């Protein structure tokens, strides 16, 4: 049995310039932030990032890693807008493919099912069609004859996902209330890398939650990195919730070009251990 | 104590759901959430309330269903047994809504959330809007980026159903000529002229009434059960 345990830096070393990288989670929820932080430290660039966007998008934008973003929204949930995302958009600094959030999932589903496209009503009549001239419609071949949007498969070179538990072989589990679209990201990708709060023995997985919580089996997982608090400052329920104080600090720093260098220097210039240590100190100072 | 503007707006939001029965309501934002709970506690007891996360919850917060985001987009939205109330940074005369960005899409003056679920919601099930500050920058002749689809663009779409817009001043629908926006009622103390002066396009004002006042029981529920801390008063100052 292969042992797929690895580290964030080794995972990021597998990525190349220009790749299409899907990032799991939703908004500021269960984002693979330790993997994103490793990407920030790496030389990889010109990425097409595919994300139900949260601070993963903002941080990657801050470091100029994104050439194109495929998205339906970018939000920090408890804070409506990510300042870095808004800045790069308002500067016209990144290309975007903007989909309805359902169209986005349909595109991943098509890739996961190895179909060229899947039909949907979502997007018809809206700016999704005006802004994405590559999109085509298709007419139902049945008596209804309805015209539908033919959403092209959105294939990923790699998917980055954060879950609660996995075994060393790559069977991976979420323990929170929502799987988001992580399974589709994994199936749409050539290679999938999962960071988890804790690597455990296989038998422990079904002790921690019902068998339905085993979201990914090892056939679709290429690497597992144990990264405690690896989703920080987003949620990883039930292990921890969002770090609202730190998120506010991120957003305030990101909003102010004079404040950002200090934030980046303190939290993003070192390795993951340094990040987590500085976050702990940040909370001590605030206490 | 007489009802405040916020009380009236909350009841107008509750009225959005009258007749909806046993469907999922997804109220985005404070006043729609208050309205949905009020409706469920009074005249629409069968409503299924989404908590904005993975749960369906009753008015006491008891979980009665599982509805993660993927299930919403794969099945609940296209199945159509849902009524969403979204916000609108811009809304047009035919009901086009924008929450994506202001200005040119390639380089917006102001980036907003993105189109989110607006395109899918509006072609699949009943959709309403809540606008806490009724003004000319929101009620525009033409929205910059169409997120939610209005009546002109939705001609021939089988499930398009944009229901109403509730604001801090009024209730509007699309019963005007050729499905244009119509002023249904103004809140007590608001004139038709005031609403028109805060709208960039011509409104049908042929049959305007006054938004109904809360009943004594609705006022009690608002003040004691649904929003005892009065958050609604901050969103809709009197």
Coordinates of C-alpha atoms in Angstrom, one line a residue:
Chain A
X1 CA 0.0 0.0 0.0
X2 CA 1.5 3.3 -1.0
X3 CA 2.1 5.8 1.8
X4 CA 1.0 9.2 0.3
X5 CA 2.1 11.3 3.2
X6 CA 3.9 14.4 2.0
X7 CA 4.3 18.1 2.9
X8 CA 2.8 21.4 1.6
X9 CA 6.1 22.4 0.0
X10 CA 6.5 19.0 -1.7
X11 CA 2.9 19.3 -3.0
X12 CA 3.6 22.8 -4.4
X13 CA 6.8 21.5 -6.0
X14 CA 4.6 19.3 -8.2
X15 CA 2.9 22.4 -9.7
X16 CA 4.1 24.2 -12.8
X17 CA 3.7 27.7 -14.2
X18 CA 0.5 28.1 -16.2
X19 CA -1.4 25.2 -14.6
X20 CA -5.1 25.2 -13.9
X21 CA -5.5 24.7 -10.2
X22 CA -8.8 24.1 -8.4
X23 CA -9.1 25.1 -4.8
X24 CA -11.7 23.4 -2.6
X25 CA -13.8 24.9 0.1
X26 CA -16.4 27.8 -0.2
X27 CA -15.8 31.5 0.6
X28 CA -13.9 31.7 3.8
X29 CA -14.7 28.1 4.7
X30 CA -12.4 25.0 4.8
X31 CA -9.8 26.5 2.4
X32 CA -6.5 24.7 2.1
X33 CA -4.7 27.7 3.4
X34 CA -1.4 26.0 4.4
X35 CA -1.1 24.8 0.7
X36 CA -2.0 28.4 -0.4
X37 CA 0.7 29.7 1.9
X38 CA 3.2 27.2 0.5
X39 CA 2.2 28.4 -3.0
X40 CA 2.9 32.0 -2.0
X41 CA 6.5 31.0 -1.0
X42 CA 7.1 29.1 -4.3
X43 CA 8.1 30.5 -7.6
X44 CA 5.0 29.1 -9.4
X45 CA 3.1 31.7 -11.4
X46 CA 0.6 32.4 -14.2
X47 CA -2.0 30.1 -12.7
X48 CA -5.5 29.7 -13.7
X49 CA -7.2 29.5 -10.4
X50 CA -10.6 27.8 -10.1
X51 CA -12.3 28.6 -6.8
X52 CA -15.5 29.3 -4.9
X53 CA -13.4 32.2 -3.8
X54 CA -12.4 33.3 -0.4
X55 CA -9.0 34.5 1.0
X56 CA -7.2 31.9 -1.1
X57 CA -8.0 34.1 -4.1
X58 CA -7.1 37.3 -2.3
X59 CA -3.7 36.0 -1.0
X60 CA -2.8 34.4 -4.4
X61 CA -3.7 37.7 -6.1
X62 CA -1.6 39.7 -3.6
X63 CA 1.5 37.7 -4.7
X64 CA 0.7 38.0 -8.5
X65 CA 0.1 34.3 -8.9
X66 CA -3.1 34.5 -10.8
X67 CA -3.3 35.0 -14.5
X68 CA -6.9 34.0 -14.8
X69 CA -9.6 33.3 -12.2
X70 CA -12.6 31.1 -12.8
X71 CA -15.2 32.1 -10.2
X72 CA -18.8 32.8 -9.3
X73 CA -18.0 34.9 -6.2
X74 CA -15.2 36.0 -3.9
X75 CA -16.1 36.7 -0.3
X76 CA -14.8 36.4 3.2
X77 CA -18.4 35.6 4.4
X78 CA -18.4 37.6 7.6
X79 CA -16.7 40.4 5.6
X80 CA -18.4 40.8 2.2
X81 CA -15.4 41.6 0.1
X82 CA -11.8 40.5 -0.1
X83 CA -9.7 43.7 -0.5
X84 CA -7.0 42.1 -2.6
X85 CA -9.4 40.6 -5.1
X86 CA -11.2 43.9 -5.4
X87 CA -7.9 45.7 -6.0
X88 CA -6.7 43.4 -8.8
X89 CA -10.1 43.5 -10.4
X90 CA -10.3 47.3 -10.2
X91 CA -6.8 47.5 -11.7
X92 CA -7.7 45.1 -14.5
X93 CA -4.8 43.1 -13.4
X94 CA -6.2 39.6 -13.8
X95 CA -8.3 37.9 -16.4
X96 CA -11.6 36.4 -15.3
X97 CA -14.1 33.8 -16.3
X98 CA -17.2 34.6 -14.2
X99 CA -19.8 31.9 -13.9
X100 CA -23.0 31.5 -11.9
X101 CA -22.1 29.4 -8.9
X102 CA -24.3 26.6 -10.2
X103 CA -22.7 26.8 -13.7
X104 CA -19.3 26.5 -12.0
X105 CA -20.4 23.3 -10.3
X106 CA -21.9 22.0 -13.6
X107 CA -18.6 22.6 -15.3
X108 CA -16.7 20.6 -12.6
X109 CA -19.4 17.8 -12.8
X110 CA -18.9 17.5 -16.6
X111 CA -15.1 17.1 -16.1
X112 CA -15.7 14.7 -13.3
X113 CA -18.0 12.6 -15.5
X114 CA -15.6 12.9 -18.5
X115 CA -18.3 14.5 -20.5
X116 CA -17.6 17.4 -22.9
X117 CA -20.4 19.5 -21.4
X118 CA -23.6 19.3 -19.3
X119 CA -26.8 21.2 -19.9
X120 CA -28.3 23.7 -17.5
X121 CA -30.7 26.6 -17.4
X122 CA -28.5 28.7 -15.1
X123 CA -26.7 31.5 -17.0
X124 CA -29.3 31.9 -19.7
X125 CA -30.3 35.6 -20.1
X126 CA -27.6 36.8 -17.8
X127 CA -24.1 38.4 -18.1
X128 CA -22.6 34.9 -17.9
X129 CA -23.3 34.5 -21.6
X130 CA -22.5 38.1 -22.6
X131 CA -19.1 37.9 -20.8
X132 CA -18.0 34.4 -21.8
X133 CA -18.2 34.3 -25.6
X134 CA -16.9 30.7 -25.7
X135 CA -20.1 29.4 -24.2
X136 CA -22.6 27.7 -26.5
X137 CA -26.2 26.7 -26.1
X138 CA -27.8 23.4 -27.1
X139 CA -31.4 22.6 -28.0
X140 CA -33.1 19.6 -26.3
X141 CA -33.5 16.8 -28.9
X142 CA -36.8 15.9 -27.3
X143 CA -40.3 17.3 -27.9
X144 CA -39.9 20.2 -25.5
X145 CA -37.1 21.7 -27.7
X146 CA -35.9 23.9 -24.9
X147 CA -32.7 25.8 -25.4
X148 CA -30.2 25.2 -22.6
X149 CA -26.7 26.4 -21.8
X150 CA -24.0 23.7 -22.7
X151 CA -21.5 24.2 -19.9
X152 CA -18.0 23.0 -21.1
X153 CA -16.1 20.6 -18.8
X154 CA -13.7 22.5 -16.5
X155 CA -10.7 20.2 -16.3
X156 CA -8.1 20.8 -13.7
X157 CA -4.4 20.0 -13.7
X158 CA -4.4 19.8 -9.9
X159 CA -6.9 20.2 -7.0
X160 CA -6.0 21.4 -3.6
X161 CA -8.4 20.5 -0.8
X162 CA -8.5 20.7 3.0
X163 CA -10.4 18.1 5.0
X164 CA -10.5 17.1 8.7
X165 CA -9.0 13.6 8.7
X166 CA -7.3 11.1 6.3
X167 CA -5.3 8.0 6.5
X168 CA -1.8 7.7 5.0
X169 CA -3.2 6.1 1.9
X170 CA -5.4 9.0 1.0
X171 CA -8.9 8.1 2.2
X172 CA -10.1 11.4 3.4
X173 CA -12.9 12.6 5.6
X174 CA -14.9 15.8 6.4
X175 CA -16.4 16.1 9.8
X176 CA -18.2 19.4 9.4
X177 CA -21.7 19.9 8.1
X178 CA -20.9 20.7 4.4
X179 CA -18.7 18.8 1.9
X180 CA -18.8 21.8 -0.4
X181 CA -17.7 20.8 -3.9
X182 CA -14.5 19.1 -2.9
X183 CA -15.3 15.7 -4.3
X184 CA -16.0 17.3 -7.7
X185 CA -12.7 19.3 -7.6
X186 CA -10.9 16.0 -6.9
X187 CA -12.6 14.1 -9.7
X188 CA -12.2 17.0 -12.2
X189 CA -8.4 17.1 -11.6
X190 CA -5.5 15.1 -13.0
X191 CA -4.0 15.1 -9.5
X192 CA -5.5 15.9 -6.2
X193 CA -3.6 16.9 -3.0
X194 CA -5.3 16.9 0.3
X195 CA -4.2 18.6 3.5
X196 CA -5.8 17.5 6.7
X197 CA -5.9 18.4 10.3
X198 CA -4.8 15.0 11.3
X199 CA -3.6 11.8 9.7
X200 CA -5.0 8.8 11.5
X201 CA -5.2 5.0 11.2
X202 CA -7.8 3.8 8.6
X203 CA -10.0 2.3 11.4
X204 CA -10.2 5.6 13.2
X205 CA -12.0 7.2 10.3
X206 CA -15.3 5.5 10.9
X207 CA -14.9 5.9 14.6
X208 CA -14.8 9.7 14.1
X209 CA -17.9 10.0 11.9
X210 CA -20.4 8.1 9.8
X211 CA -19.1 6.3 6.7
X212 CA -20.8 8.9 4.6
X213 CA -18.3 11.4 5.9
X214 CA -15.5 9.6 3.9
X215 CA -15.7 12.1 1.0
X216 CA -12.7 10.9 -1.0
X217 CA -11.3 7.4 -1.4
X218 CA -7.6 6.9 -2.1
X219 CA -8.0 6.3 -5.8
X220 CA -8.5 10.0 -6.3
X221 CA -5.9 11.3 -3.9
X222 CA -2.3 11.7 -4.8
X223 CA -0.8 13.2 -1.7
X224 CA -1.8 13.8 1.9
X225 CA -0.2 16.5 4.1
X226 CA -0.9 16.7 7.8
X227 CA -1.2 20.4 8.5
X228 CA -2.8 21.2 11.9
X229 CA -4.8 24.5 11.6
X230 CA -4.1 24.2 7.9
X231 CA -7.3 25.9 7.0
X232 CA -6.6 28.9 9.3
X233 CA -8.0 31.6 9.2
X234 CA -11.0 30.0 7.5
X235 CA -13.3 27.4 9.1
X236 CA -12.5 23.7 9.5
X237 CA -15.6 22.7 11.6
X238 CA -15.7 20.9 13.9
X239 CA -12.0 21.3 14.6
X240 CA -12.2 25.1 14.7
X241 CA -14.3 27.9 13.4
X242 CA -13.2 31.0 11.5
X243 CA -10.6 33.2 13.2
X244 CA -12.7 36.3 12.9
X245 CA -10.1 38.6 14.7
X246 CA -7.3 37.4 12.4
X247 CA -9.5 37.7 9.3
X248 CA -10.3 41.3 10.2
X249 CA -6.6 41.9 10.6
X250 CA -6.0 40.4 7.2
X251 CA -8.7 42.5 5.6
X252 CA -7.6 45.7 7.2
X253 CA -4.0 45.1 6.2
X254 CA -5.0 44.1 2.7
X255 CA -7.1 47.3 2.4
X256 CA -4.2 49.6 3.1
X257 CA -1.1 49.4 0.9
X258 CA 1.0 51.0 3.7
X259 CA 0.0 48.2 6.1
X260 CA 0.3 45.2 3.8
X261 CA 4.1 44.8 3.8
X262 CA 4.2 44.4 7.6
X263 CA 1.4 41.7 7.4
X264 CA 3.1 39.9 4.6
X265 CA 6.5 40.0 6.3
X266 CA 5.2 38.8 9.6
X267 CA 2.8 36.1 8.5
X268 CA 3.7 35.1 4.9
X269 CA 7.5 35.3 4.5
X270 CA 8.4 32.3 6.7
X271 CA 7.3 28.7 6.7
X272 CA 4.0 27.3 8.1
X273 CA 5.4 26.9 11.6
X274 CA 6.4 30.5 11.7
X275 CA 2.9 31.5 10.5
X276 CA 1.2 29.5 13.2
X277 CA 3.6 30.8 15.9
X278 CA 2.9 34.4 14.8
X279 CA -0.8 33.8 14.8
X280 CA -0.6 32.6 18.4
X281 CA 1.4 35.7 19.3
X282 CA -1.1 37.9 17.5
X283 CA -3.8 36.5 19.8
X284 CA -1.6 36.9 22.9
X285 CA -1.0 40.5 22.1
X286 CA -4.8 41.1 21.6
X287 CA -5.7 39.4 24.8
Chain B
X1 CA -45.9 51.8 20.9
X2 CA -46.7 52.4 17.2
X3 CA -44.9 50.4 14.5
X4 CA -41.6 51.8 13.2
X5 CA -40.6 51.9 9.5
X6 CA -38.4 48.8 10.2
X7 CA -41.5 46.9 11.6
X8 CA -43.4 47.8 8.4
X9 CA -40.5 46.7 6.2
X10 CA -40.2 43.4 8.1
X11 CA -43.9 42.7 7.6
X12 CA -43.5 43.5 3.9
X13 CA -40.7 41.0 3.7
X14 CA -42.9 38.4 5.5
X15 CA -45.6 39.1 2.9
X16 CA -43.2 38.1 0.1
X17 CA -43.7 34.5 1.3
X18 CA -47.5 34.5 1.5
X19 CA -48.9 31.5 -0.3
X20 CA -45.5 29.8 -0.6
X21 CA -46.4 26.7 1.5
X22 CA -44.0 23.9 2.0
X23 CA -40.9 25.2 0.1
X24 CA -37.4 26.3 1.0
X25 CA -37.1 30.0 1.5
X26 CA -33.6 31.4 1.3
X27 CA -33.5 34.9 2.8
X28 CA -30.2 36.7 2.2
X29 CA -29.7 39.5 4.7
X30 CA -31.3 40.7 7.9
X31 CA -34.8 42.0 7.0
X32 CA -35.6 39.1 4.6
X33 CA -34.5 36.7 7.4
X34 CA -36.7 38.4 9.9
X35 CA -39.5 38.4 7.5
X36 CA -39.2 34.7 6.7
X37 CA -39.3 33.8 10.4
X38 CA -42.2 36.1 11.0
X39 CA -44.1 34.5 8.1
X40 CA -43.4 31.0 9.4
X41 CA -44.6 32.0 12.9
X42 CA -47.8 33.4 11.5
X43 CA -49.5 32.9 8.1
X44 CA -47.0 30.4 6.4
X45 CA -46.2 27.8 9.1
X46 CA -45.1 25.2 6.6
X47 CA -42.1 27.2 5.2
X48 CA -38.7 25.4 5.2
X49 CA -36.1 27.9 6.5
X50 CA -32.5 27.7 5.3
X51 CA -30.0 29.1 7.8
X52 CA -27.6 30.1 5.1
X53 CA -25.3 27.1 5.9
X54 CA -25.9 23.4 5.6
X55 CA -29.1 23.2 7.6
X56 CA -32.8 23.7 7.4
X57 CA -34.0 24.9 10.8
X58 CA -37.3 25.7 12.4
X59 CA -38.0 29.0 14.1
X60 CA -36.5 27.7 17.3
X61 CA -33.3 26.8 15.5
X62 CA -33.9 23.1 15.6
X63 CA -32.3 21.3 12.7
X64 CA -34.9 19.6 10.4
X65 CA -33.0 19.1 7.3
X66 CA -29.6 18.9 5.5
X67 CA -29.0 21.1 2.6
X68 CA -25.3 21.7 1.8
X69 CA -24.3 24.1 -0.9
X70 CA -23.9 21.4 -3.6
X71 CA -27.3 20.0 -2.9
X72 CA -28.8 23.5 -3.2
X73 CA -27.2 24.1 -6.6
X74 CA -27.6 20.5 -8.0
X75 CA -31.2 19.9 -6.9
X76 CA -33.0 22.6 -4.9
X77 CA -32.5 25.5 -7.3
X78 CA -33.2 23.6 -10.5
X79 CA -36.1 21.7 -8.9
X80 CA -37.7 25.0 -8.2
X81 CA -39.2 24.4 -4.8
X82 CA -37.5 27.5 -3.5
X83 CA -38.0 31.3 -3.0
X84 CA -34.9 33.3 -2.6
X85 CA -34.6 36.9 -1.5
X86 CA -31.4 38.5 -2.7
X87 CA -29.9 41.9 -2.3
X88 CA -29.3 44.2 -5.3
X89 CA -26.5 46.7 -5.8
X90 CA -28.4 47.8 -8.9
X91 CA -31.9 46.8 -10.2
X92 CA -33.4 47.8 -13.5
X93 CA -36.9 48.6 -14.8
X94 CA -37.5 45.1 -16.0
X95 CA -36.0 43.5 -12.9
X96 CA -32.4 42.9 -14.0
X97 CA -30.2 42.7 -10.9
X98 CA -26.5 43.3 -10.4
X99 CA -24.4 42.1 -7.5
X100 CA -21.3 41.5 -9.7
X101 CA -19.5 44.7 -10.3
X102 CA -20.1 48.4 -11.1
X103 CA -18.7 49.7 -14.4
X104 CA -17.0 47.8 -17.2
X105 CA -16.6 44.1 -16.3
X106 CA -13.0 44.0 -17.6
X107 CA -12.0 46.7 -15.2
X108 CA -14.8 47.6 -12.8
X109 CA -14.9 50.9 -10.9
X110 CA -16.1 48.8 -8.0
X111 CA -15.8 45.0 -7.7
X112 CA -18.7 43.5 -5.8
X113 CA -19.4 39.8 -5.0
X114 CA -19.6 38.3 -8.5
X115 CA -22.8 37.1 -10.1
X116 CA -23.1 34.4 -7.4
X117 CA -26.3 32.4 -7.8
X118 CA -28.3 35.2 -9.3
X119 CA -28.4 33.8 -12.9
X120 CA -29.5 30.4 -11.8
X121 CA -32.0 31.5 -9.2
X122 CA -33.9 33.8 -11.5
X123 CA -34.4 31.2 -14.3
X124 CA -35.4 28.4 -11.9
X125 CA -37.6 29.6 -9.2
X126 CA -39.3 32.6 -7.5
X127 CA -36.9 35.4 -6.7
X128 CA -37.5 38.6 -4.7
X129 CA -35.2 41.5 -3.8
X130 CA -34.5 43.5 -0.6
X131 CA -33.0 47.0 -1.0
X132 CA -32.4 48.7 2.4
X133 CA -31.6 52.1 0.8
X134 CA -34.0 53.0 -2.1
X135 CA -32.1 55.4 -4.3
X136 CA -31.2 56.4 -7.8
X137 CA -27.9 54.6 -7.7
X138 CA -29.7 51.3 -7.0
X139 CA -32.8 51.8 -9.2
X140 CA -31.1 52.4 -12.5
X141 CA -32.3 52.4 -16.1
X142 CA -29.8 49.7 -17.0
X143 CA -27.7 47.6 -14.7
X144 CA -24.0 47.3 -15.6
X145 CA -23.7 43.5 -15.3
X146 CA -26.8 41.3 -15.3
X147 CA -26.6 38.8 -12.4
X148 CA -30.3 38.2 -11.8
X149 CA -32.3 38.0 -15.0
X150 CA -35.3 40.4 -15.5
X151 CA -38.4 40.1 -17.6
X152 CA -37.1 41.4 -20.9
X153 CA -34.2 39.0 -21.0
X154 CA -36.3 36.1 -19.7
X155 CA -39.0 36.0 -22.4
X156 CA -39.9 32.4 -23.0
X157 CA -38.1 31.1 -20.0
X158 CA -40.5 28.6 -18.4
X159 CA -39.6 29.1 -14.7
X160 CA -38.7 32.8 -14.6
X161 CA -40.6 34.4 -11.7
X162 CA -39.3 37.6 -10.3
X163 CA -41.8 38.4 -7.6
X164 CA -41.3 41.7 -5.7
X165 CA -38.8 44.2 -4.5
X166 CA -39.1 45.5 -0.9
X167 CA -37.2 48.6 0.1
X168 CA -37.0 51.0 3.1
X169 CA -39.6 53.1 1.3
X170 CA -42.0 50.9 -0.6
X171 CA -43.0 47.6 -2.2
X172 CA -42.8 47.1 -5.9
X173 CA -43.6 44.4 -8.5
X174 CA -43.4 44.0 -12.2
X175 CA -47.1 44.4 -13.0
X176 CA -46.5 47.6 -15.1
X177 CA -46.8 47.7 -18.9
X178 CA -44.7 45.0 -20.5
X179 CA -43.6 43.7 -17.1
X180 CA -42.0 46.9 -16.0
X181 CA -41.6 47.9 -12.4
X182 CA -44.8 49.0 -10.6
X183 CA -45.2 50.7 -7.3
X184 CA -47.5 48.5 -5.2
X185 CA -47.4 50.4 -1.9
X186 CA -45.5 53.0 -0.1
X187 CA -44.7 52.6 3.6
X188 CA -46.7 54.8 6.0
X189 CA -45.3 58.4 5.9
X190 CA -43.7 57.9 2.4
X191 CA -45.2 59.7 -0.6
X192 CA -45.4 58.4 -4.2
X193 CA -43.3 61.4 -5.2
X194 CA -40.6 60.5 -2.8
X195 CA -40.3 57.0 -4.3
X196 CA -40.3 58.3 -7.8
X197 CA -37.7 60.9 -6.9
X198 CA -35.4 58.1 -5.7
X199 CA -35.9 56.0 -8.8
X200 CA -34.0 56.6 -12.1
X201 CA -36.7 55.3 -14.4
X202 CA -40.4 55.8 -14.8
X203 CA -42.5 53.7 -12.4
X204 CA -46.1 52.6 -13.0
X205 CA -48.0 54.4 -10.2
X206 CA -51.5 53.7 -11.4
X207 CA -52.6 51.7 -8.3
X208 CA -50.6 52.5 -5.3
X209 CA -51.8 51.6 -1.8
X210 CA -50.2 52.0 1.6
X211 CA -48.1 49.1 2.9
X212 CA -50.0 47.3 5.6
X213 CA -49.2 47.8 9.3
X214 CA -48.1 44.9 11.5
X215 CA -50.9 43.3 13.5
X216 CA -50.5 43.5 17.3
X217 CA -49.4 39.8 17.3
X218 CA -46.8 40.5 14.6
X219 CA -45.4 43.4 16.6
X220 CA -45.2 41.2 19.6
X221 CA -43.4 38.5 17.7
X222 CA -41.0 41.0 16.2
X223 CA -40.2 42.6 19.5
X224 CA -40.1 39.6 21.8
X225 CA -39.2 36.6 19.6
X226 CA -37.8 37.3 16.1
X227 CA -35.6 40.4 16.7
X228 CA -35.7 41.3 20.4
X229 CA -32.5 43.3 20.2
X230 CA -33.9 45.5 17.4
X231 CA -31.3 44.9 14.8
X232 CA -33.9 45.8 12.2
X233 CA -34.0 49.4 13.5
X234 CA -30.3 49.8 12.6
X235 CA -30.8 48.6 9.0
X236 CA -34.0 50.6 8.5
X237 CA -33.8 53.8 10.7
X238 CA -37.1 55.5 11.3

